[in-house]
GROMACS .gro file of C-alpha atoms in nm:
model
  427
    1MET     CA    1  -4.203  -2.097   7.286
    2GLU     CA    2  -4.431  -1.792   7.292
    3ARG     CA    3  -4.539  -1.875   7.646
    4PHE     CA    4  -4.173  -1.909   7.747
    5LYS     CA    5  -4.090  -1.565   7.605
    6LEU     CA    6  -4.383  -1.409   7.788
    7GLU     CA    7  -4.271  -1.570   8.115
    8VAL     CA    8  -3.917  -1.437   8.071
    9SER     CA    9  -4.037  -1.087   7.977
   10ALA     CA   10  -4.275  -1.068   8.273
   11ALA     CA   11  -4.003  -1.179   8.517
   12LEU     CA   12  -3.757  -0.926   8.375
   13GLU     CA   13  -4.005  -0.642   8.403
   14LYS     CA   14  -4.087  -0.728   8.763
   15ALA     CA   15  -3.717  -0.751   8.859
   16GLN     CA   16  -3.634  -0.419   8.695
   17LEU     CA   17  -3.905  -0.251   8.897
   18SER     CA   18  -3.830  -0.420   9.230
   19GLY     CA   19  -3.448  -0.439   9.221
   20ASP     CA   20  -3.470  -0.786   9.382
   21TRP     CA   21  -3.215  -0.925   9.139
   22ASP     CA   22  -2.946  -0.675   9.232
   23TYR     CA   23  -2.838  -0.941   9.484
   24PRO     CA   24  -2.751  -1.308   9.412
   25VAL     CA   25  -3.064  -1.522   9.391
   26ARG     CA   26  -2.991  -1.814   9.621
   27ASP     CA   27  -3.207  -2.080   9.449
   28ALA     CA   28  -3.124  -1.981   9.090
   29ALA     CA   29  -2.999  -2.242   8.844
   30THR     CA   30  -2.687  -2.178   8.636
   31ASP     CA   31  -2.664  -2.504   8.439
   32SER     CA   32  -2.883  -2.461   8.128
   33GLU     CA   33  -3.013  -2.816   8.173
   34GLU     CA   34  -3.171  -2.705   8.502
   35MET     CA   35  -3.283  -2.356   8.399
   36ALA     CA   36  -3.650  -2.261   8.378
   37GLY     CA   37  -3.792  -1.939   8.236
   38ILE     CA   38  -3.728  -1.750   8.559
   39ASP     CA   39  -3.361  -1.854   8.552
   40TRP     CA   40  -3.318  -1.733   8.194
   41ALA     CA   41  -3.478  -1.403   8.289
   42TYR     CA   42  -3.230  -1.370   8.579
   43TRP     CA   43  -2.946  -1.455   8.338
   44LEU     CA   44  -3.053  -1.181   8.096
   45TYR     CA   45  -3.091  -0.931   8.379
   46LYS     CA   46  -2.738  -0.997   8.506
   47ARG     CA   47  -2.587  -0.982   8.161
   48GLY     CA   48  -2.692  -0.618   8.135
   49LYS     CA   49  -2.653  -0.534   8.503
   50PRO     CA   50  -2.392  -0.756   8.672
   51ILE     CA   51  -2.429  -0.857   9.036
   52VAL     CA   52  -2.178  -0.661   9.246
   53LYS     CA   53  -2.285  -0.801   9.586
   54ALA     CA   54  -2.171  -1.127   9.744
   55GLU     CA   55  -2.418  -1.395   9.842
   56GLU     CA   56  -2.530  -1.377  10.204
   57GLY     CA   57  -2.293  -1.589  10.412
   58VAL     CA   58  -1.984  -1.524  10.195
   59PRO     CA   59  -1.746  -1.336  10.428
   60ASP     CA   60  -1.536  -1.053  10.284
   61ALA     CA   61  -1.250  -1.168  10.505
   62LEU     CA   62  -1.185  -1.459  10.267
   63PHE     CA   63  -1.045  -1.215  10.013
   64PHE     CA   64  -0.874  -0.954  10.230
   65ASN     CA   65  -0.524  -1.102  10.228
   66HIS     CA   66  -0.264  -0.919  10.023
   67ARG     CA   67  -0.074  -1.117   9.761
   68SER     CA   68   0.242  -1.063   9.966
   69VAL     CA   69   0.131  -1.352  10.191
   70VAL     CA   70   0.246  -1.574   9.903
   71ARG     CA   71   0.615  -1.631   9.969
   72LEU     CA   72   0.857  -1.912  10.031
   73PRO     CA   73   0.881  -2.030  10.393
   74ASP     CA   74   1.187  -1.955  10.601
   75GLY     CA   75   1.456  -2.218  10.550
   76PHE     CA   76   1.336  -2.319  10.204
   77LYS     CA   77   1.622  -2.404   9.966
   78THR     CA   78   1.527  -2.345   9.602
   79GLU     CA   79   1.648  -2.596   9.344
   80ALA     CA   80   1.437  -2.506   9.036
   81THR     CA   81   1.178  -2.249   8.927
   82VAL     CA   82   0.905  -2.228   8.664
   83THR     CA   83   0.715  -1.917   8.550
   84MET     CA   84   0.353  -1.926   8.440
   85GLY     CA   85   0.098  -1.701   8.270
   86THR     CA   86  -0.267  -1.800   8.307
   87ALA     CA   87  -0.589  -1.650   8.174
   88GLY     CA   88  -0.960  -1.724   8.141
   89ASP     CA   89  -1.193  -1.759   7.845
   90LEU     CA   90  -1.084  -1.727   7.482
   91MET     CA   91  -1.408  -1.652   7.294
   92PRO     CA   92  -1.443  -1.648   6.914
   93ILE     CA   93  -1.534  -1.312   6.758
   94ASP     CA   94  -1.628  -1.256   6.395
   95GLY     CA   95  -1.348  -1.074   6.216
   96MET     CA   96  -1.092  -1.127   6.489
   97GLU     CA   97  -0.857  -1.306   6.251
   98SER     CA   98  -0.741  -0.963   6.130
   99SER     CA   99  -0.587  -0.918   6.477
  100LYS     CA  100  -0.343  -1.208   6.445
  101ASP     CA  101  -0.016  -1.115   6.621
  102VAL     CA  102  -0.179  -0.791   6.741
  103LEU     CA  103  -0.425  -0.935   6.993
  104PHE     CA  104  -0.166  -1.020   7.261
  105GLU     CA  105   0.114  -0.774   7.183
  106LYS     CA  106   0.053  -0.563   7.496
  107VAL     CA  107   0.035  -0.864   7.733
  108ALA     CA  108   0.280  -1.107   7.573
  109ASP     CA  109   0.538  -1.036   7.844
  110VAL     CA  110   0.314  -1.177   8.119
  111LEU     CA  111   0.125  -1.439   7.918
  112PHE     CA  112   0.369  -1.582   7.662
  113ASP     CA  113   0.720  -1.489   7.780
  114VAL     CA  114   0.698  -1.757   8.049
  115ASP     CA  115   0.772  -2.128   8.082
  116ILE     CA  116   0.404  -2.236   8.082
  117SER     CA  117   0.100  -2.048   7.952
  118LEU     CA  118  -0.259  -2.160   7.998
  119ALA     CA  119  -0.613  -2.039   7.915
  120ASN     CA  120  -0.960  -2.179   7.845
  121LEU     CA  121  -1.060  -2.241   7.482
  122GLU     CA  122  -1.430  -2.161   7.504
  123ALA     CA  123  -1.538  -2.295   7.165
  124PRO     CA  124  -1.449  -2.594   6.946
  125ILE     CA  125  -1.279  -2.556   6.612
  126THR     CA  126  -1.488  -2.685   6.327
  127GLU     CA  127  -1.466  -2.759   5.956
  128GLN     CA  128  -1.842  -2.722   5.935
  129ASP     CA  129  -1.980  -2.411   5.767
  130VAL     CA  130  -1.952  -2.106   5.993
  131LYS     CA  131  -2.176  -1.836   5.851
  132GLU     CA  132  -2.242  -1.606   6.143
  133SER     CA  133  -2.154  -1.601   6.509
  134ALA     CA  134  -2.445  -1.692   6.733
  135ILE     CA  135  -2.486  -1.375   6.937
  136PHE     CA  136  -2.815  -1.401   7.119
  137GLY     CA  137  -3.056  -1.415   6.832
  138GLN     CA  138  -2.840  -1.268   6.556
  139GLY     CA  139  -2.814  -1.514   6.272
  140PRO     CA  140  -3.001  -1.835   6.197
  141GLN     CA  141  -2.808  -2.063   6.431
  142ASP     CA  142  -2.893  -2.174   6.782
  143PRO     CA  143  -2.778  -1.874   6.990
  144THR     CA  144  -2.613  -2.095   7.252
  145ILE     CA  145  -2.369  -2.247   7.000
  146LEU     CA  146  -2.014  -2.119   6.978
  147ARG     CA  147  -1.749  -2.228   6.728
  148ASN     CA  148  -1.406  -2.125   6.604
  149SER     CA  149  -1.290  -2.121   6.248
  150SER     CA  150  -0.928  -2.226   6.209
  151ALA     CA  151  -0.831  -1.863   6.144
  152GLN     CA  152  -0.999  -1.753   6.467
  153PHE     CA  153  -0.825  -2.032   6.657
  154PHE     CA  154  -0.479  -1.936   6.530
  155THR     CA  155  -0.546  -1.576   6.633
  156LEU     CA  156  -0.646  -1.687   6.984
  157ALA     CA  157  -0.390  -1.960   7.042
  158ARG     CA  158  -0.061  -1.799   6.947
  159HIS     CA  159   0.137  -1.479   6.942
  160ARG     CA  160   0.393  -1.466   6.666
  161GLU     CA  161   0.622  -1.767   6.718
  162LYS     CA  162   0.479  -1.860   7.060
  163THR     CA  163   0.168  -2.059   7.148
  164PHE     CA  164  -0.012  -2.147   7.468
  165THR     CA  165   0.147  -2.447   7.636
  166ALA     CA  166  -0.195  -2.594   7.714
  167LEU     CA  167  -0.559  -2.499   7.675
  168ASN     CA  168  -0.842  -2.616   7.893
  169PHE     CA  169  -1.108  -2.772   7.671
  170ALA     CA  170  -1.363  -2.889   7.925
  171ASN     CA  171  -1.636  -2.626   7.923
  172ASN     CA  172  -2.005  -2.591   7.849
  173HIS     CA  173  -1.942  -2.529   7.476
  174THR     CA  174  -1.701  -2.818   7.417
  175PHE     CA  175  -1.963  -3.034   7.244
  176ASP     CA  176  -2.137  -2.753   7.053
  177MET     CA  177  -2.017  -2.892   6.718
  178GLY     CA  178  -2.041  -3.260   6.809
  179VAL     CA  179  -1.771  -3.520   6.761
  180GLU     CA  180  -1.635  -3.344   6.452
  181GLY     CA  181  -1.570  -3.032   6.658
  182LEU     CA  182  -1.383  -3.237   6.917
  183GLU     CA  183  -1.173  -3.415   6.657
  184THR     CA  184  -1.088  -3.099   6.462
  185THR     CA  185  -0.994  -2.917   6.781
  186HIS     CA  186  -0.766  -3.199   6.893
  187LYS     CA  187  -0.606  -3.212   6.548
  188LEU     CA  188  -0.524  -2.840   6.539
  189LEU     CA  189  -0.410  -2.835   6.902
  190ALA     CA  190  -0.172  -3.123   6.831
  191GLN     CA  191  -0.043  -2.958   6.513
  192SER     CA  192   0.025  -2.642   6.714
  193GLY     CA  193   0.202  -2.830   6.993
  194ILE     CA  194  -0.065  -2.732   7.248
  195MET     CA  195  -0.183  -2.982   7.509
  196ALA     CA  196  -0.559  -3.023   7.561
  197ILE     CA  197  -0.676  -3.039   7.922
  198GLY     CA  198  -1.006  -3.198   8.021
  199ALA     CA  199  -1.087  -3.363   7.686
  200PRO     CA  200  -0.952  -3.722   7.683
  201ARG     CA  201  -0.863  -3.880   7.349
  202SER     CA  202  -0.938  -4.236   7.463
  203PRO     CA  203  -1.150  -4.414   7.727
  204GLU     CA  204  -0.829  -4.503   7.911
  205ASP     CA  205  -0.748  -4.133   7.954
  206TYR     CA  206  -1.079  -4.048   8.121
  207GLY     CA  207  -1.022  -3.937   8.478
  208ARG     CA  208  -0.649  -3.894   8.423
  209ALA     CA  209  -0.445  -3.576   8.458
  210ILE     CA  210  -0.227  -3.405   8.201
  211ILE     CA  211   0.135  -3.384   8.316
  212ILE     CA  212   0.379  -3.116   8.204
  213ALA     CA  213   0.741  -3.130   8.320
  214LYS     CA  214   0.953  -2.814   8.313
  215GLU     CA  215   1.290  -2.751   8.475
  216GLY     CA  216   1.257  -3.072   8.673
  217ILE     CA  217   0.915  -2.975   8.814
  218ARG     CA  218   0.627  -3.210   8.736
  219ILE     CA  219   0.296  -3.020   8.720
  220GLY     CA  220  -0.033  -3.205   8.705
  221PHE     CA  221  -0.328  -3.034   8.535
  222ILE     CA  222  -0.679  -3.150   8.621
  223SER     CA  223  -1.007  -3.019   8.484
  224ALA     CA  224  -1.384  -3.048   8.470
  225THR     CA  225  -1.682  -2.851   8.343
  226PHE     CA  226  -2.013  -2.813   8.526
  227GLY     CA  227  -2.213  -2.910   8.216
  228LEU     CA  228  -2.246  -2.912   7.837
  229ASN     CA  229  -2.553  -2.696   7.774
  230GLY     CA  230  -2.762  -3.010   7.737
  231ARG     CA  231  -2.558  -3.144   7.442
  232GLN     CA  232  -2.448  -3.477   7.580
  233PRO     CA  233  -2.218  -3.694   7.369
  234PRO     CA  234  -2.351  -4.037   7.274
  235ALA     CA  235  -2.272  -4.315   7.522
  236GLU     CA  236  -1.975  -4.439   7.322
  237ASP     CA  237  -1.819  -4.090   7.334
  238ALA     CA  238  -1.906  -4.001   7.695
  239TYR     CA  239  -1.539  -4.026   7.796
  240ARG     CA  240  -1.442  -3.735   7.570
  241ILE     CA  241  -1.518  -3.448   7.813
  242HIS     CA  242  -1.455  -3.427   8.187
  243THR     CA  243  -1.801  -3.327   8.311
  244ALA     CA  244  -1.935  -3.321   8.669
  245LYS     CA  245  -2.221  -3.160   8.858
  246LEU     CA  246  -2.015  -2.884   9.017
  247VAL     CA  247  -2.283  -2.614   9.060
  248SER     CA  248  -2.611  -2.799   9.035
  249LYS     CA  249  -2.924  -2.642   9.181
  250TYR     CA  250  -3.031  -2.979   9.317
  251VAL     CA  251  -2.726  -3.169   9.440
  252ALA     CA  252  -2.402  -3.092   9.624
  253ALA     CA  253  -2.087  -3.040   9.420
  254ASP     CA  254  -1.968  -3.373   9.281
  255LEU     CA  255  -1.590  -3.371   9.321
  256GLU     CA  256  -1.531  -3.740   9.250
  257LEU     CA  257  -1.394  -3.686   8.898
  258LEU     CA  258  -1.158  -3.411   9.011
  259ASN     CA  259  -1.043  -3.619   9.308
  260ARG     CA  260  -0.980  -3.908   9.072
  261GLN     CA  261  -0.748  -3.684   8.870
  262ILE     CA  262  -0.575  -3.564   9.188
  263GLU     CA  263  -0.501  -3.926   9.275
  264ASP     CA  264  -0.363  -3.978   8.924
  265CYS     CA  265  -0.130  -3.682   8.982
  266ARG     CA  266  -0.003  -3.850   9.298
  267LYS     CA  267   0.056  -4.176   9.113
  268GLN     CA  268   0.257  -3.986   8.852
  269ALA     CA  269   0.470  -3.818   9.119
  270CYS     CA  270   0.357  -3.462   9.050
  271ASP     CA  271   0.520  -3.184   9.247
  272PHE     CA  272   0.233  -2.937   9.200
  273ILE     CA  273  -0.134  -2.968   9.100
  274ILE     CA  274  -0.338  -2.711   8.907
  275ALA     CA  275  -0.716  -2.738   8.866
  276SER     CA  276  -0.873  -2.561   8.569
  277ILE     CA  277  -1.245  -2.553   8.651
  278HIS     CA  278  -1.535  -2.428   8.439
  279TRP     CA  279  -1.806  -2.336   8.687
  280GLY     CA  280  -1.991  -2.061   8.865
  281TYR     CA  281  -2.269  -1.811   8.802
  282GLU     CA  282  -2.239  -1.586   8.499
  283PHE     CA  283  -2.218  -1.208   8.544
  284GLU     CA  284  -2.174  -1.227   8.923
  285PHE     CA  285  -1.859  -1.070   9.068
  286PHE     CA  286  -1.839  -1.305   9.367
  287PRO     CA  287  -1.840  -1.687   9.396
  288ARG     CA  288  -2.125  -1.870   9.568
  289SER     CA  289  -2.070  -2.019   9.913
  290ARG     CA  290  -2.090  -2.376   9.781
  291GLN     CA  291  -1.811  -2.302   9.534
  292ILE     CA  292  -1.594  -2.177   9.818
  293GLU     CA  293  -1.665  -2.494  10.014
  294ALA     CA  294  -1.583  -2.711   9.712
  295ALA     CA  295  -1.263  -2.516   9.640
  296HIS     CA  296  -1.140  -2.561   9.998
  297LYS     CA  297  -1.208  -2.936   9.978
  298LEU     CA  298  -1.010  -2.965   9.656
  299VAL     CA  299  -0.718  -2.772   9.803
  300GLU     CA  300  -0.709  -2.991  10.113
  301SER     CA  301  -0.719  -3.295   9.881
  302GLY     CA  302  -0.404  -3.181   9.705
  303VAL     CA  303  -0.475  -2.898   9.459
  304ASP     CA  304  -0.228  -2.608   9.487
  305LEU     CA  305  -0.378  -2.362   9.238
  306ILE     CA  306  -0.738  -2.328   9.114
  307LEU     CA  307  -0.806  -2.138   8.792
  308GLY     CA  308  -1.178  -2.075   8.752
  309HIS     CA  309  -1.363  -1.955   8.444
  310HIS     CA  310  -1.714  -1.933   8.295
  311PRO     CA  311  -1.880  -1.636   8.474
  312HIS     CA  312  -1.752  -1.391   8.205
  313VAL     CA  313  -1.659  -1.148   8.481
  314ILE     CA  314  -1.366  -1.148   8.720
  315GLN     CA  315  -1.406  -1.276   9.075
  316PRO     CA  316  -1.184  -1.255   9.386
  317ILE     CA  317  -0.860  -1.438   9.449
  318GLU     CA  318  -0.834  -1.623   9.777
  319TYR     CA  319  -0.495  -1.687   9.936
  320TYR     CA  320  -0.568  -1.999  10.139
  321ARG     CA  321  -0.325  -2.139  10.396
  322THR     CA  322  -0.375  -2.515  10.388
  323ARG     CA  323  -0.423  -2.742  10.685
  324ARG     CA  324  -0.236  -3.023  10.507
  325ASP     CA  325   0.079  -2.808  10.494
  326PRO     CA  326   0.088  -2.491  10.708
  327ASP     CA  327   0.370  -2.350  10.492
  328ARG     CA  328   0.158  -2.374  10.177
  329ILE     CA  329  -0.054  -2.089  10.043
  330ALA     CA  330  -0.289  -2.224   9.777
  331ILE     CA  331  -0.430  -1.970   9.534
  332ILE     CA  332  -0.796  -1.990   9.437
  333ALA     CA  333  -0.888  -1.764   9.144
  334TYR     CA  334  -1.264  -1.817   9.139
  335SER     CA  335  -1.299  -1.660   8.795
  336LEU     CA  336  -1.039  -1.507   8.567
  337GLY     CA  337  -1.311  -1.367   8.344
  338GLY     CA  338  -1.212  -1.367   7.980
  339LEU     CA  339  -0.958  -1.223   7.742
  340THR     CA  340  -1.203  -1.184   7.454
  341PHE     CA  341  -1.576  -1.127   7.436
  342TRP     CA  342  -1.785  -0.981   7.154
  343TRP     CA  343  -1.745  -0.645   6.984
  344ASP     CA  344  -1.893  -0.345   7.169
  345SER     CA  345  -1.949  -0.537   7.492
  346ALA     CA  346  -2.010  -0.371   7.831
  347PRO     CA  347  -1.714  -0.292   8.062
  348HIS     CA  348  -1.777  -0.590   8.293
  349LEU     CA  349  -1.758  -0.827   7.996
  350ILE     CA  350  -1.431  -0.703   7.845
  351LEU     CA  351  -1.245  -0.697   8.178
  352GLY     CA  352  -1.031  -1.002   8.255
  353LEU     CA  353  -0.744  -1.121   8.471
  354ILE     CA  354  -0.404  -1.263   8.390
  355LEU     CA  355  -0.221  -1.438   8.673
  356ASN     CA  356   0.155  -1.428   8.641
  357LEU     CA  357   0.317  -1.678   8.879
  358LYS     CA  358   0.650  -1.825   8.976
  359LEU     CA  359   0.676  -2.175   9.122
  360ALA     CA  360   0.979  -2.294   9.317
  361LYS     CA  361   1.083  -2.651   9.386
  362GLY     CA  362   1.324  -2.719   9.667
  363SER     CA  363   1.359  -2.861  10.015
  364ILE     CA  364   1.266  -2.765  10.369
  365LEU     CA  365   1.356  -2.972  10.676
  366GLY     CA  366   1.476  -3.246  10.442
  367GLU     CA  367   1.143  -3.272  10.255
  368SER     CA  368   1.096  -3.195   9.886
  369ARG     CA  369   0.827  -2.931   9.827
  370THR     CA  370   0.703  -2.709   9.545
  371TYR     CA  371   0.542  -2.379   9.641
  372ILE     CA  372   0.416  -2.065   9.473
  373GLU     CA  373   0.695  -1.813   9.522
  374THR     CA  374   0.524  -1.507   9.374
  375VAL     CA  375   0.192  -1.415   9.214
  376ARG     CA  376   0.087  -1.104   9.027
  377PRO     CA  377  -0.279  -1.054   8.931
  378ILE     CA  378  -0.299  -0.826   8.627
  379PRO     CA  379  -0.637  -0.678   8.526
  380VAL     CA  380  -0.661  -0.654   8.148
  381PHE     CA  381  -0.926  -0.548   7.903
  382GLN     CA  382  -1.022  -0.595   7.540
  383ASP     CA  383  -0.977  -0.281   7.332
  384ASP     CA  384  -1.084  -0.246   6.973
  385PHE     CA  385  -0.953   0.016   6.735
  386ARG     CA  386  -0.918   0.084   6.367
  387GLN     CA  387  -0.609   0.063   6.152
  388GLY     CA  388  -0.716   0.216   5.826
  389ASP     CA  389  -1.039   0.039   5.732
  390THR     CA  390  -0.966  -0.266   5.948
  391ARG     CA  391  -1.112  -0.310   6.295
  392LEU     CA  392  -0.866  -0.476   6.532
  393LEU     CA  393  -0.872  -0.626   6.881
  394ARG     CA  394  -0.598  -0.595   7.141
  395ILE     CA  395  -0.572  -0.700   7.506
  396GLU     CA  396  -0.427  -0.422   7.721
  397LYS     CA  397  -0.324  -0.392   8.085
  398LEU     CA  398  -0.547  -0.169   8.293
  399GLU     CA  399  -0.238  -0.038   8.472
  400ASP     CA  400  -0.113   0.110   8.144
  401HIS     CA  401  -0.401   0.361   8.160
  402PRO     CA  402  -0.336   0.534   8.495
  403ASN     CA  403  -0.527   0.851   8.417
  404GLY     CA  404  -0.836   0.693   8.270
  405CYS     CA  405  -0.912   0.728   7.903
  406SER     CA  406  -1.191   0.820   7.670
  407ASP     CA  407  -1.550   0.733   7.751
  408ARG     CA  408  -1.529   0.479   7.469
  409LEU     CA  409  -1.313   0.249   7.681
  410HIS     CA  410  -1.492   0.294   8.016
  411ILE     CA  411  -1.155   0.270   8.194
  412ASP     CA  412  -1.285   0.420   8.517
  413LYS     CA  413  -1.572   0.170   8.534
  414MET     CA  414  -1.338  -0.121   8.480
  415LYS     CA  415  -1.108   0.010   8.752
  416GLU     CA  416  -1.409   0.027   8.983
  417TYR     CA  417  -1.489  -0.338   8.914
  418ALA     CA  418  -1.125  -0.443   8.957
  419SER     CA  419  -1.103  -0.263   9.290
  420LEU     CA  420  -1.430  -0.419   9.407
  421VAL     CA  421  -1.314  -0.772   9.332
  422LEU     CA  422  -0.940  -0.765   9.392
  423MET     CA  423  -0.942  -0.523   9.685
  424ASN     CA  424  -0.573  -0.471   9.771
  425SER     CA  425  -0.440  -0.771   9.577
  426ILE     CA  426  -0.308  -0.590   9.272
  427THR     CA  427  -0.077  -0.335   9.435
   0.00000   0.00000   0.00000
């Protein structure tokens, strides 16, 4: 362990002097199972100084389209519509339970006042003792373990009388608290009327999609995580989490499990397919070229909307006109960032994205189709403030602070990041 720490420290010192890590490191690992000391040093470097450059070979032109390209084709006759609010990571924070019904009050109109709302539940709920959050060496627990108390979960999962429709639960922290964490999470999700995506309850459900029907539109949700931080379930429980090598350092993206779920969507006569994918490189504002290639393959295989999460920063949105249907614009949100991170985090870590969408089902040239009619990317951030002696969290829209704000909130820096990533997509 001492040798490992020395290796990490030496690599960090060298990078800080050279500036070599201000650009994406092409051969870096991002799955903890594949990470050596040099990869952890790179991870720590980025956490404090995020990567604001794209990998060589990733063309800016992929992200130049304005969101206005998303519209219904001429001659389309609308029969039904569904509205959606989608977001990225929901992270547990010590003391956040005091913010129940406050956390989402400034964004409820775009996240909860819709037909379907979706986010990624980053940590399992557990009945095991939760003494301290594991924040990089603070507290006695393994610093890579995350967990929600039930009070934290109810703060994250609902706003007043409304809850998320579904939560993705295939991510690298899903098995942090073992089988008990999985079972407790499923129990509380079911009690709350929230569907779990990416975490099958039985062997027969492995590789199958979750179907939600609203207003006569059948939407298939598929999901996978790139890994589990090395905490693999025992063989008899391997079916419990949709896991695939999506961003391995050594092998090409394995899309078989996601394609299997796409096929299940077809068998269940879905009108629209949404992929919620936990992948990517943390603290990098642009996706890697192999992610872009994998995303395009999934879209051409049938996915209509990709919602990415895990990097803890926002990444661009690509408006991709498909070859399989020239009238279809698929939306690829490579990373929505998160809605919550830890107290006193840097501006890049408290900045997230909410996508507010409208789907339309109808007909064109006698064929039934479901398209994205409108999309609105909304940059948001996590504010914390005091109400008396109580410290509270609240998600706020960046657009509600047009003239900047105090240095405490770093509004101008967050606007700089949002402009870098979203270019002209938010106007």
